[in-house]
XYZ file of C-alpha atoms in Angstrom:
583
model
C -27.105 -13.139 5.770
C -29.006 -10.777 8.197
C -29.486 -7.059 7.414
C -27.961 -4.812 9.378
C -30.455 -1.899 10.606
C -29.724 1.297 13.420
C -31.603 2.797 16.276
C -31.359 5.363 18.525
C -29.039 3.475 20.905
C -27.370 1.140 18.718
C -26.848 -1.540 15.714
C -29.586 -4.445 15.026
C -29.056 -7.426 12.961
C -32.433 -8.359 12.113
C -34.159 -6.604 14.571
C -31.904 -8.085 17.361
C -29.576 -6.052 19.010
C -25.818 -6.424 17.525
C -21.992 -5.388 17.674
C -19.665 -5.158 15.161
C -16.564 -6.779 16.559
C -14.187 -6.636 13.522
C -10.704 -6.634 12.143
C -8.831 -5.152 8.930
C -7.873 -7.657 6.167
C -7.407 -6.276 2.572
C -7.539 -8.917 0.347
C -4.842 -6.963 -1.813
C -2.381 -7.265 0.746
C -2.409 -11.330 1.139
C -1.758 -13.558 -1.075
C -4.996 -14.971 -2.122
C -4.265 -18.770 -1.412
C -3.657 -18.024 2.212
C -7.086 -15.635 2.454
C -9.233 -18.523 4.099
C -6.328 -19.325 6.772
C -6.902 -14.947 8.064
C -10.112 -15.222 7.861
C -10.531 -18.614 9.997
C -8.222 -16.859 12.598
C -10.120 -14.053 12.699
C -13.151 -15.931 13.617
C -11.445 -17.744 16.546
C -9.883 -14.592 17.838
C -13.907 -14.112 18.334
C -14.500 -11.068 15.195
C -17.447 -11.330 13.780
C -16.850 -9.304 10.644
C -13.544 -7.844 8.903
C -13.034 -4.914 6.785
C -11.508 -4.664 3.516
C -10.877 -1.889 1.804
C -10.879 -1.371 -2.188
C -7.542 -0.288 -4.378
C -8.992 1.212 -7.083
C -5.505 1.859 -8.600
C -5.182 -1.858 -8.868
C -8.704 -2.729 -10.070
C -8.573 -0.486 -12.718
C -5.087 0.344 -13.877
C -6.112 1.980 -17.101
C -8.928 3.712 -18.093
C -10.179 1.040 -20.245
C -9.046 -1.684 -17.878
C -10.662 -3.896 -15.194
C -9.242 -6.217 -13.357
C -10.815 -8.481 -10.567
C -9.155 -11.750 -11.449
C -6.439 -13.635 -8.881
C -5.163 -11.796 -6.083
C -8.023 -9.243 -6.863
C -10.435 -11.270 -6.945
C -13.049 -9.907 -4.202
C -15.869 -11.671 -5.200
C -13.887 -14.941 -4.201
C -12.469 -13.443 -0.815
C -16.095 -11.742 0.028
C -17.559 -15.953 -0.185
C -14.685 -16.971 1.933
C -15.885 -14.513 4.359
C -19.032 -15.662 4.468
C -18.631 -19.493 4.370
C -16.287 -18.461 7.923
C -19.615 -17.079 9.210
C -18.199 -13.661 8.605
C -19.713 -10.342 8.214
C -17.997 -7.303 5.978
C -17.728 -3.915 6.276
C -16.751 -2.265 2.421
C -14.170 0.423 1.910
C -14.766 1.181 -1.444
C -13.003 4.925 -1.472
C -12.157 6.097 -4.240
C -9.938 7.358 -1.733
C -8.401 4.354 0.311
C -5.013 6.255 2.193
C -4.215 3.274 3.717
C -0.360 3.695 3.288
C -1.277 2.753 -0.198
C -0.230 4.047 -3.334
C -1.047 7.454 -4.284
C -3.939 6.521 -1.332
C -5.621 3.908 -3.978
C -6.202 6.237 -6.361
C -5.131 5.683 -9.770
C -2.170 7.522 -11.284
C -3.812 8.076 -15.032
C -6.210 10.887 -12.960
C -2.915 12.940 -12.818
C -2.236 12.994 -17.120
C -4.375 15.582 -16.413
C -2.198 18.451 -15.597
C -4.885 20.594 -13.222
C -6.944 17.683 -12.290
C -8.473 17.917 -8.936
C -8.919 14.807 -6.575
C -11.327 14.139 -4.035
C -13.496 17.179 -5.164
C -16.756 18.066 -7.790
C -14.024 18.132 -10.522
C -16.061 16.824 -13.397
C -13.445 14.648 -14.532
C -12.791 13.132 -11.300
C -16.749 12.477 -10.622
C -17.325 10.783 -13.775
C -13.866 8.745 -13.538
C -15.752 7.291 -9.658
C -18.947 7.197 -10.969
C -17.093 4.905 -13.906
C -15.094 3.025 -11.166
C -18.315 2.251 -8.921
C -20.582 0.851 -11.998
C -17.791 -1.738 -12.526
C -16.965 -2.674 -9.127
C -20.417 -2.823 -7.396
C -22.169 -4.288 -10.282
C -20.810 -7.931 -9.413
C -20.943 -6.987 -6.084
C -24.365 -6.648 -5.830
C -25.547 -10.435 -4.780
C -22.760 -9.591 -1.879
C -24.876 -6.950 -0.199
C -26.436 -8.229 2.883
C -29.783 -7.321 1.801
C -29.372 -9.971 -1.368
C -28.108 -12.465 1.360
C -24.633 -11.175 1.231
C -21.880 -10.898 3.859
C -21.426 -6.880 3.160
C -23.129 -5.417 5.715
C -22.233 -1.514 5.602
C -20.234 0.263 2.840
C -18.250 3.556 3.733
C -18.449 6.876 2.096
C -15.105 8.003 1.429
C -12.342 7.526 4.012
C -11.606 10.555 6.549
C -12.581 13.102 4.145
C -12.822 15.766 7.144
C -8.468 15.850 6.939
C -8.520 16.888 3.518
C -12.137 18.983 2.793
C -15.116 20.158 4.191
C -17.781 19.976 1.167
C -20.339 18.320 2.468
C -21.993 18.402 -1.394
C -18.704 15.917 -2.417
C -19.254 13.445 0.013
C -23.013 13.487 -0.934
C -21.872 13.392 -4.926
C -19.935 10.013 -3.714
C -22.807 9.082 -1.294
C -25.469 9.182 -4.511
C -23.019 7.528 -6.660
C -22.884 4.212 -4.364
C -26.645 4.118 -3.945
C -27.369 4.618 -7.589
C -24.890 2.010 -8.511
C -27.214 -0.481 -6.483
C -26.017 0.171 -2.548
C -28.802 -0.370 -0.054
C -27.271 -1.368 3.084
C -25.923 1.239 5.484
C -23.850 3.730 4.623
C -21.095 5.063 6.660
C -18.237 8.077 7.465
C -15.337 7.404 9.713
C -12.696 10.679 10.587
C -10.877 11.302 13.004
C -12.377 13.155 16.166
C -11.247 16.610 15.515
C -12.371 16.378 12.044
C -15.968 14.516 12.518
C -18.119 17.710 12.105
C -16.311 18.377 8.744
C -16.127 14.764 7.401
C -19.535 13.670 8.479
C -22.335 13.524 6.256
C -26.523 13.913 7.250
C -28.378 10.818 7.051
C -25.137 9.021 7.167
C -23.786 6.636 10.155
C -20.470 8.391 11.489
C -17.808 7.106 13.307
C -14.468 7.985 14.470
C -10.877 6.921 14.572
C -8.518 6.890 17.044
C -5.962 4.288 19.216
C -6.377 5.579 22.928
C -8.687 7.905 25.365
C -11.508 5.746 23.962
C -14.671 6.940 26.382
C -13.432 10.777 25.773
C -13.627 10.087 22.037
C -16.580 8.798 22.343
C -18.241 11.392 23.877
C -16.965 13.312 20.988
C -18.883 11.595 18.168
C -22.017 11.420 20.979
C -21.588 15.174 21.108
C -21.920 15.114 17.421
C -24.706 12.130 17.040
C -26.932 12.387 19.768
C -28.329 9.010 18.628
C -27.389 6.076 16.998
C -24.665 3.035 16.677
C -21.365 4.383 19.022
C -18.579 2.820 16.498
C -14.532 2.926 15.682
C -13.932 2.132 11.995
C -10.554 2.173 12.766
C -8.941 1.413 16.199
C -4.969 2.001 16.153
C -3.508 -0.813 17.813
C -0.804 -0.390 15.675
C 1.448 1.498 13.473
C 2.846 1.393 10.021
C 6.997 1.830 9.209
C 8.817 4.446 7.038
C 12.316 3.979 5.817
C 14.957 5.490 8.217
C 12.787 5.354 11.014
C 12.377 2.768 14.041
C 10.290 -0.601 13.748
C 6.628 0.930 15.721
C 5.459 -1.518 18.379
C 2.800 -1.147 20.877
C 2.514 -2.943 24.219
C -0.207 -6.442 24.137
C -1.120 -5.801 27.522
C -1.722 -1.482 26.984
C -3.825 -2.339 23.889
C -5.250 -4.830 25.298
C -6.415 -2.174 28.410
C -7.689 0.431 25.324
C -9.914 -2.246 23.735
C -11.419 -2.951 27.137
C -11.781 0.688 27.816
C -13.703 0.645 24.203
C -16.032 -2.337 24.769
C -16.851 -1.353 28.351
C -18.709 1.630 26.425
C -20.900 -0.509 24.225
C -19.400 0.313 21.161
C -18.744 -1.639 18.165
C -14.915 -1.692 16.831
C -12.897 -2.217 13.892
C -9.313 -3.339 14.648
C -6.649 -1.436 12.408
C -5.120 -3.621 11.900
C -6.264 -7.416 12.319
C -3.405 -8.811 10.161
C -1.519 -6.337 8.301
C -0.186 -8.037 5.609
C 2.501 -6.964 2.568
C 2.850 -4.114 0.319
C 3.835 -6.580 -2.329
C 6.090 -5.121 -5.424
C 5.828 -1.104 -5.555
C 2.402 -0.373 -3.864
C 3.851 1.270 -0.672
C 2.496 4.637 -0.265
C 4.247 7.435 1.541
C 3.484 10.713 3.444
C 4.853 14.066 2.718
C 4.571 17.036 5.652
C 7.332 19.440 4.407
C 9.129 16.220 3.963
C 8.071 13.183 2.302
C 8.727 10.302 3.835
C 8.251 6.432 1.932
C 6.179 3.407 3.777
C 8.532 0.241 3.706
C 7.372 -3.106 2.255
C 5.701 -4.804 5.471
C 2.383 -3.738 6.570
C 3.011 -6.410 9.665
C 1.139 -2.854 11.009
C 2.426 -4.963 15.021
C -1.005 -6.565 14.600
C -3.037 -9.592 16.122
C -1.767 -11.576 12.980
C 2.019 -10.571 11.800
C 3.149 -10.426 8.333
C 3.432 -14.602 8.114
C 0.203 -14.747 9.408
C 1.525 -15.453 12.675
C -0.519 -15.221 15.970
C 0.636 -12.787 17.934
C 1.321 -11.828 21.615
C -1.753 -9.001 20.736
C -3.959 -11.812 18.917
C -4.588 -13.781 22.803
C -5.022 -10.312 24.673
C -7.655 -9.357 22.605
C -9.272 -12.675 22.579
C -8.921 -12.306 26.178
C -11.013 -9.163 26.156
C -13.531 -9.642 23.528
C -14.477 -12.981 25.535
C -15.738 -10.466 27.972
C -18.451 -9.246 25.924
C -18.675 -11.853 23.318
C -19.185 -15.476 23.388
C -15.667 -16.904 21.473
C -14.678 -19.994 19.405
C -13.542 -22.786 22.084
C -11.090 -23.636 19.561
C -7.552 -23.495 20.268
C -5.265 -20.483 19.440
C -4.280 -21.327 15.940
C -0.165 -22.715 15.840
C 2.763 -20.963 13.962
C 2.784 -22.019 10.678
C 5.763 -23.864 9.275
C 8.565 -21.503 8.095
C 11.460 -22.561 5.266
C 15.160 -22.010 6.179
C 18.193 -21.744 2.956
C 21.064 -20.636 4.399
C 22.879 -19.281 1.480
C 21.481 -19.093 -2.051
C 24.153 -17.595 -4.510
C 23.155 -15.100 -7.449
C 25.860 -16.399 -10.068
C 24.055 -14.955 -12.826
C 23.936 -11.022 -13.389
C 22.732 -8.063 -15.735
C 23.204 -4.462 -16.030
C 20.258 -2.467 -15.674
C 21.275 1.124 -18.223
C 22.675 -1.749 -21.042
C 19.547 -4.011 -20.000
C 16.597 -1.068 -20.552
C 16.102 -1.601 -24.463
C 15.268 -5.105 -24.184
C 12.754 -3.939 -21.269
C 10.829 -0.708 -22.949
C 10.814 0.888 -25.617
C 12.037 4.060 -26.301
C 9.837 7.406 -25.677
C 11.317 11.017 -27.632
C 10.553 14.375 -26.450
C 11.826 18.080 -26.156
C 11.526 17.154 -22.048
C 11.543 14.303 -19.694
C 8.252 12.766 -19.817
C 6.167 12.498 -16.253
C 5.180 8.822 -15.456
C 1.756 9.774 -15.640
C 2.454 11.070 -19.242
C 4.069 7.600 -19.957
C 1.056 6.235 -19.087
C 3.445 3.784 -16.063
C 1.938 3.684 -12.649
C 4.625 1.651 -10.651
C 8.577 1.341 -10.845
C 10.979 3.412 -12.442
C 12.430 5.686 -15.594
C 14.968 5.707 -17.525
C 15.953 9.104 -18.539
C 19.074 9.869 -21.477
C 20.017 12.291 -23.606
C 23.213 14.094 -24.573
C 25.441 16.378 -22.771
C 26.523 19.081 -25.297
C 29.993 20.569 -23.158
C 33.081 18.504 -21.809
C 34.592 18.973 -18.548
C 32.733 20.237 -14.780
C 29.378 20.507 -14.980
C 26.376 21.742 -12.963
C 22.985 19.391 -13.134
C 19.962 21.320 -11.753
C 16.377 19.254 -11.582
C 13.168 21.380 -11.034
C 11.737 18.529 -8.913
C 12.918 14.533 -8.399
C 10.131 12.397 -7.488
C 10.606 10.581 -5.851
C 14.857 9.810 -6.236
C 17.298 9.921 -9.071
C 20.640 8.274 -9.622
C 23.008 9.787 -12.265
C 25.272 8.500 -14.765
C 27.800 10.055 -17.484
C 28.469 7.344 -20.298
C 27.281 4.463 -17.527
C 29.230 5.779 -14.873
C 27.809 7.081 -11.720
C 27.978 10.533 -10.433
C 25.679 11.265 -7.844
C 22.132 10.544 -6.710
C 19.171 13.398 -5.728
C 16.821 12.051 -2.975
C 13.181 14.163 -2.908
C 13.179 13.209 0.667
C 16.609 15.552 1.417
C 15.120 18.021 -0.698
C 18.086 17.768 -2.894
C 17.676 19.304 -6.781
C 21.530 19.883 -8.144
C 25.131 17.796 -8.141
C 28.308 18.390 -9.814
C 30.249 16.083 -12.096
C 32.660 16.023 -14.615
C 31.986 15.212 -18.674
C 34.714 13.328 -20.295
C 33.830 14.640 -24.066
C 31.180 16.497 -25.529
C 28.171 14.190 -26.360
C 28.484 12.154 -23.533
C 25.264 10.275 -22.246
C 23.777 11.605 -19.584
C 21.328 8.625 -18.154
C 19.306 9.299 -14.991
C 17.225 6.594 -13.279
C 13.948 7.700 -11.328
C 12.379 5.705 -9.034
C 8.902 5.830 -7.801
C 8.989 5.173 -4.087
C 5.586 5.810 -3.537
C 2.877 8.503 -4.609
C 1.587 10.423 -1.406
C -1.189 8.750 0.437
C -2.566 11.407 2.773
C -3.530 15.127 2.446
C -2.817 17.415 -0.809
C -0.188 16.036 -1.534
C -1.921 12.989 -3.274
C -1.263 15.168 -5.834
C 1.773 13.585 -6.485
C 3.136 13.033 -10.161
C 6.724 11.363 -10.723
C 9.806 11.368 -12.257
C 11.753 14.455 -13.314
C 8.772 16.721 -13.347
C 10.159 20.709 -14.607
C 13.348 21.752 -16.309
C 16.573 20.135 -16.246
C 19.380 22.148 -16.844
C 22.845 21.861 -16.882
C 25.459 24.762 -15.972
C 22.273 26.896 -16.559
C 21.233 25.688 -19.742
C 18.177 23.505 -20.614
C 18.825 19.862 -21.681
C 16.458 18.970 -24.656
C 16.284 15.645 -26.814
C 15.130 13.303 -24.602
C 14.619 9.559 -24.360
C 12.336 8.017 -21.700
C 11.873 4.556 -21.254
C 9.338 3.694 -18.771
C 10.041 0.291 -16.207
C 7.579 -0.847 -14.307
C 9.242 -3.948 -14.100
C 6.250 -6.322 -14.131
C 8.027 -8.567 -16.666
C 11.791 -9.352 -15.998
C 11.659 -12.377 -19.765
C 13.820 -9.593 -21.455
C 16.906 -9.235 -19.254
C 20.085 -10.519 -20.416
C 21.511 -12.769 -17.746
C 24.921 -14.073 -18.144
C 26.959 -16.203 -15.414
C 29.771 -13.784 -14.387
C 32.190 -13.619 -11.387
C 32.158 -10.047 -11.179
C 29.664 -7.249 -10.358
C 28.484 -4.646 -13.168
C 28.842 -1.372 -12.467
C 25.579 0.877 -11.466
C 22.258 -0.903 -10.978
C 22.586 -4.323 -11.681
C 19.824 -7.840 -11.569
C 21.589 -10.359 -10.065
C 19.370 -14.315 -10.166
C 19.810 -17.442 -8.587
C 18.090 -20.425 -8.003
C 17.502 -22.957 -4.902
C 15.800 -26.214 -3.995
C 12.549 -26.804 -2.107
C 11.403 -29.896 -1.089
C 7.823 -29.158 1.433
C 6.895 -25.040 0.152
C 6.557 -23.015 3.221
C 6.604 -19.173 4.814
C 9.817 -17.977 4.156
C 11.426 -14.329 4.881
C 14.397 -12.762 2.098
C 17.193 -11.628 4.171
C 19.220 -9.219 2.139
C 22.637 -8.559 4.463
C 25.463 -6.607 2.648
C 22.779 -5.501 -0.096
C 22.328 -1.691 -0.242
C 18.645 -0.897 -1.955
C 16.227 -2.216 -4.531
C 13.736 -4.928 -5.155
C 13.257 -8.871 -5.359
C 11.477 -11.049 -7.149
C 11.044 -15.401 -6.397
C 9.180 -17.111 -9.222
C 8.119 -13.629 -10.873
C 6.399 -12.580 -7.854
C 6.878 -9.330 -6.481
C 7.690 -9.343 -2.722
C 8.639 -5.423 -2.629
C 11.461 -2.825 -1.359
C 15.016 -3.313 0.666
C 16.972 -0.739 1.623
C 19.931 -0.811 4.622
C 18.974 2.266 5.944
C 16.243 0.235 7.726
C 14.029 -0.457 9.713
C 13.292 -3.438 7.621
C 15.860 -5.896 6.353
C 14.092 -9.005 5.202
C 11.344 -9.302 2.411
C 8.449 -11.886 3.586
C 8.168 -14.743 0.911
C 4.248 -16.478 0.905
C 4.562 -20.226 0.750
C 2.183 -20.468 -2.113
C 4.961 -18.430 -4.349
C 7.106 -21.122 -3.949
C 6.885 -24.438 -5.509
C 8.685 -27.961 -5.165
C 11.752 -28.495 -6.783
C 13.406 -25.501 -8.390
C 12.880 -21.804 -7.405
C 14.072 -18.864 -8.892
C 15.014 -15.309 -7.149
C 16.090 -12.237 -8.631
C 17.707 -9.044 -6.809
C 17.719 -5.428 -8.329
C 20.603 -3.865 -6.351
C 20.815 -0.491 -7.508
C 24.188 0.328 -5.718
C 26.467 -2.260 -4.574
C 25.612 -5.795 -3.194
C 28.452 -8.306 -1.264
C 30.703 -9.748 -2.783
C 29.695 -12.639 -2.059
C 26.313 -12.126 -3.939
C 24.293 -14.380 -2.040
C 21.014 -13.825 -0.100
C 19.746 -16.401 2.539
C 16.249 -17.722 3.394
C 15.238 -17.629 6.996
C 12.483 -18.518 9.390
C 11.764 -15.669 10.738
C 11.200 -11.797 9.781
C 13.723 -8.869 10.405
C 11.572 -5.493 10.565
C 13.809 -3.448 12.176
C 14.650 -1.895 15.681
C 12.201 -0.661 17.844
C 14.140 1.814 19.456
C 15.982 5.158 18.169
C-alpha cells in the first residue's frame, strides 16, 4: 500500500496528489461474517478508505485480559479492507465517544475511586500506554508504511470538548509513536474547539454536518497550510430512548457533501453504515439529565442497520462521481430478509429466584459499585433485610443508571436516574422481609465529565432514615444464560422474568425482533446478544444478523423485566421498526 504524505496544499499518496473519500465502519458494530459485504459496498459507493474506530473496553475487558479474537478480530477486518482496495484511517482513542460505552473506555479505570480520565493521571497513562503496546504491536505490518492499509492514526477523539492540555494529547501522541506508529498522525474537534484540541506537528481536522466552506475557513484560519479534511461529516444522527427516530433529508445531505467536495477537501462520512450496539454496549449522554442511546446505530446512513442501501447511499454516489472516478458496478440489491410470524415463548423463569444459579453471592456492610464487582455490562442484584414492618421510606444516594424494587419478590416501585428520582414508599409485611433491588446499567456516559460514570447503587441507602447494612450483591452481566431454570408454564412469573422459545429456519437470512405488547429488557437468538427494547420508543424491533441464525432449530430468549402479552409470543419480520420521526 502507498504512504500517505502532506504538503502545504494538500494530501499525497506517494508523491501524487490524493483525497481521502471515506466512510465509518467499526468492525465492533457488525457482525464479523458480514464485514466483507460493507466493505465491498463501500467501494462501489466510490470510498476509497473507511474508518474504524477502537473499543478498548472490549479489547481489554480486564486488566490482565486481551481479546482480539472473533468479532474483534481487527487484524482480519483491516485484510478485508485491503484485499477491497481499501485504505484505513485508525481511531485508536483511548477515548472512542462514539455513543459507546462509557466512550470505549474500560470500566475497571473507575475501581479507582479518584481516578482521573483523559488526563496525566499516572494511573490512567500507564493503563494507555499498556493498552497501545498490545493493540499496535500486531498491528504493526498494517501500517501503510509496512505495506499496510492504515494510512493515518488519530490522536485522541475531540479532546478540545473535554480539556485543553496540550501536554496530554502529546503524552498520547508519544505513546502511539513509541509503540511503533509512523504514518500520519491526526486531531479531529469540532470547530469551536480546534484551537484547544489541536496538537503542533499534528494534522487537524474538524467535525461538523452543515455550513461546510465556513467551517472550513475555520480550521484554514487555524492551519494556514496543509490537507483541508472532515474526520467526521454528520450526515446523520444517533437515537435516545423517549425521543423521535433522527432522519436527515438524501437530497440536503447530498447538497452538504457537494458543498464539501467543491472545496477540495477530503471527508469522512459519519456514518457510512452504522451498524448495532449489540448486547449492553450503548452509551448514553448526561447534560443535567442523562439520557441512554438505544440499540440501533442505523445512525440514517448510506448503509442501514441490515446493511441495506439506502436512499443516501445513491446521492452520495451521485456526488462523489463528480470528483472521483466510481465503480461501474451496479448499486448493490437488498439483501434477503426472514419473515416468522409468531414464535411463542412457552418456556419461562424468574429472574430474583433465578440469580443464584447465575452469580454468586458478594457480602458487604454496603452495596457494592459494579466497578467494585469487577462487572462491566448488565445488571445487579441487590438484597438484604428490612429490620421494621409496616410503611416505609427507601432513600438511594444515587441509582445508576435505574432500579426496580421488591419486598419478599414483590414489586414496589422503580427509581429511574434519568427522572432524577432517589426515594419511594412501600409497605413491609413483617420484620425481616427481603428487600431485593435490581440495577441496571443502561449505559456509562460517553461524552464530557461525566464519563466518570460508576453504576449501581453508588452512596447510602437508607430506609425511614436509617442506613441498611448486610448486603448481598450478585453481579449479572448476563453473558451466559446455561444456568437459568426454564420450565414450560402457562402463566407469567411475577417481576422480571426470561421467557424462551424456539422456531424453524430453513435458508438463514436478515431478520428484525419485533417485540409488540413487551414492556423493556433484552433478547438473545442462539446466545447472541442483539441488545435493548423498551415501549417507550423510538425503537421497537431488535435487528437479527443472518449469520446468528442457523438451519433447522433456533432458539430466542426475552428478559422482560415488567410485563410481556399474554400471549408471550414475539414475531420475526422483514423489515426494521426504529421509531417515529416526528414528535
Amino acid at each position: 500500500m502507498p504512504v500517505l504524505q502532506t504538503d502545504k496544499a494538500g494530501f499525497l499518496l506517494d508523491g501524487h496528489p490524493f483525497r481521502i473519500l471515506s466512510g465509518g465502519l467499526h468492525y465492533f458494530r457488525v457482525h464479523p461474517d458480514q464485514w466483507a459485504d460493507r466493505l465491498r459496498k463501500a467501494r462501489l459507493m466510490g470510498l476509497n478508505t473507511v474508518e474504524t474506530y477502537v473499543p478498548w473496553n472490549l479489547h481489554q475487558p480486564r486488566p490482565d485480559q486481551w481479546r482480539m479474537d472473533g468479532g474483534l478480530d481487527l487484524p482480519r477486518f483491516l485484510d478485508l479492507a485491503a484485499a477491497e482496495g481499501l485504505h484505513v484511517l485508525l481511531r485508536p482513542g483511548p477515548y472512542i465517544c462514539a455513543e459507546w460505552e462509557g466512550g470505549g473506555l474500560p470500566s475497571w479505570l473507575l475501581a479507582e475511586p479518584d481516578m482521573r480520565l483523559r488526563t496525566r493521571d499516572p494511573r490512567f497513562l500507564a493503563a494507555v500506554d499498556d493498552y497501545f503496546e498490545r493493540l499496535l504491536t500486531p498491528l504493526r505490518p498494517y501500517l501503510a508504511s509496512q505495506g499496510g492499509p492504515v494510512l493515518a492514526v488519530q490522536v485522541e477523539n475531540e479532546y478540545g470538548a473535554y480539556g485543553d492540555d496540550t501536554a496530554y494529547m502529546q503524552c498520547i501522541a508519544d505513546s502511539l509513536r513509541r509503540c511503533g506508529v509512523d504514518v500520519p498522525l491526526f486531531t479531529c474537534d469540532q470547530p469551536v474547539d480546534l484551537e484547544r484540541g489541536a496538537l503542533p506537528g499534528v494534522l487537524a481536522t474538524a467535525n461538523f454536518g452543515s455550513r461546510s466552506a465556513h467551517h472550513l475557513a475555520d480550521l484554514r484560519a487555524q492551519r494556514p497550510e496543509g490537507p483541508l479534511m472532515t474526520s467526521e461529516f454528520w450526515i446523520g444522527w444517533f437515537d435516545r430512548w423517549g425521543a423521535r427516530h433522527v432522519v436527515r433529508d438524501p437530497d440536503e445531505a447530498a447538497q452538504e457533501l457537494d458543498e464539501l467536495l467543491a472545496t477540495g477537501a477530503s471527508v469522512n462520512f459519519y456514518m457510512f453504515h452504522g451498524g448495532t450496539n449489540f448486547g449492553f454496549t450503548n452509551g448514553a449522554n448526561d447534560k443535567h439529565t442523562y439520557r441512554p442511546t438505544v440499540t440501533s446505530y442505523d445512525y440514517d446512513s448510506p448503509l442501514d442497520e441490515a446493511g441495506d442501501p439506502t436512499a443516501k447511499y445513491t446521492a452520495f454516489r451521485d456526488v462523489i462521481a463528480k470528483y472521483a472516478p466510481v465503480p461501474a458496478e451496479p448499486v448493490p440489491a437488498p439483501g434477503p430478509k426472514l419473515a416468522v410470524p409468531t414464535v411463542a415463548l412457552t418456556e419461562s423463569a424468574g429472574l430474583l429466584p433465578s440469580a443464584p444459579a447465575l452469580a454468586s453471592a458478594v457480602e458487604s456492610r454496603r452495596p457494592l459499585t459494579m466497578e467494585e464487582l469487577e462487572q462491566d455490562f448488565g445488571f445487579v442484584l441487590y438484597e438484604t433485610a428490612l429490620p421494621l414492618q409496616g410503611p416505609a421510606l427507601l432513600e438511594v444516594d444515587q441509582v445508576r443508571d435505574r432500579a426496580q424494587a421488591f419486598v419478599d419478590g414483590q414489586p414496589v416501585g422503580v427509581l429511574e436516574r434519568e427522572n432524577h428520582e432517589h426515594a419511594l414508599s412501600f409497605t413491609v409485611p413483617r420484620a425481616g422481609s427481603t428487600l431485593s433491588i435490581l440495577v441496571e446499567n443502561q449505559g456509562r456516559v460517553n461524552y464530557g465529565e461525566g464519563i466518570h460514570d460508576r453504576k449501581g447503587l453508588l452512596g447510602q441507602v437508607l430506609v425511614d432514615g436509617v442506613e441498611l447494612s448486610g448486603w448481598t450483591n450478585r453481579a449479572l452481566p448476563l453473558t451466559e444464560l446455561d444456568g437459568i431454570p426454564f420450565a414450560a408454564t402457562t402463566t407469567t412469573p411475577v417481576g422480571p422474568a426470561f421467557h424462551r422459545g424456539t422456531f424453524e429456519v430453513t435458508d438463514s437470512a436478515d431478520t428484525h425482533v419485533h417485540l409488540d405488547g413487551w414492556t423493556k429488557g433484552n433478547a438473545w437468538v442462539n446466545g447472541f446478544a442483539l441488545g435493548r427494547y423498551w415501549s417507550r420508543g423510538p425503537q421497537s424491533s431488535l435487528y437479527v444478523p443472518a449469520p446468528v441464525l442457523r438451519t433447522g432449530t433456533n432458539e430466542i430468549v426475552v428478559l422482560e423485566l415488567h410485563a410481556g402479552p399474554r400471549s408471550r409470543t414475539v414475531s420475526l419480520r422483514e423489515t426494521a421498526d426504529l421509531g417515529p420521526t416526528e414528535e
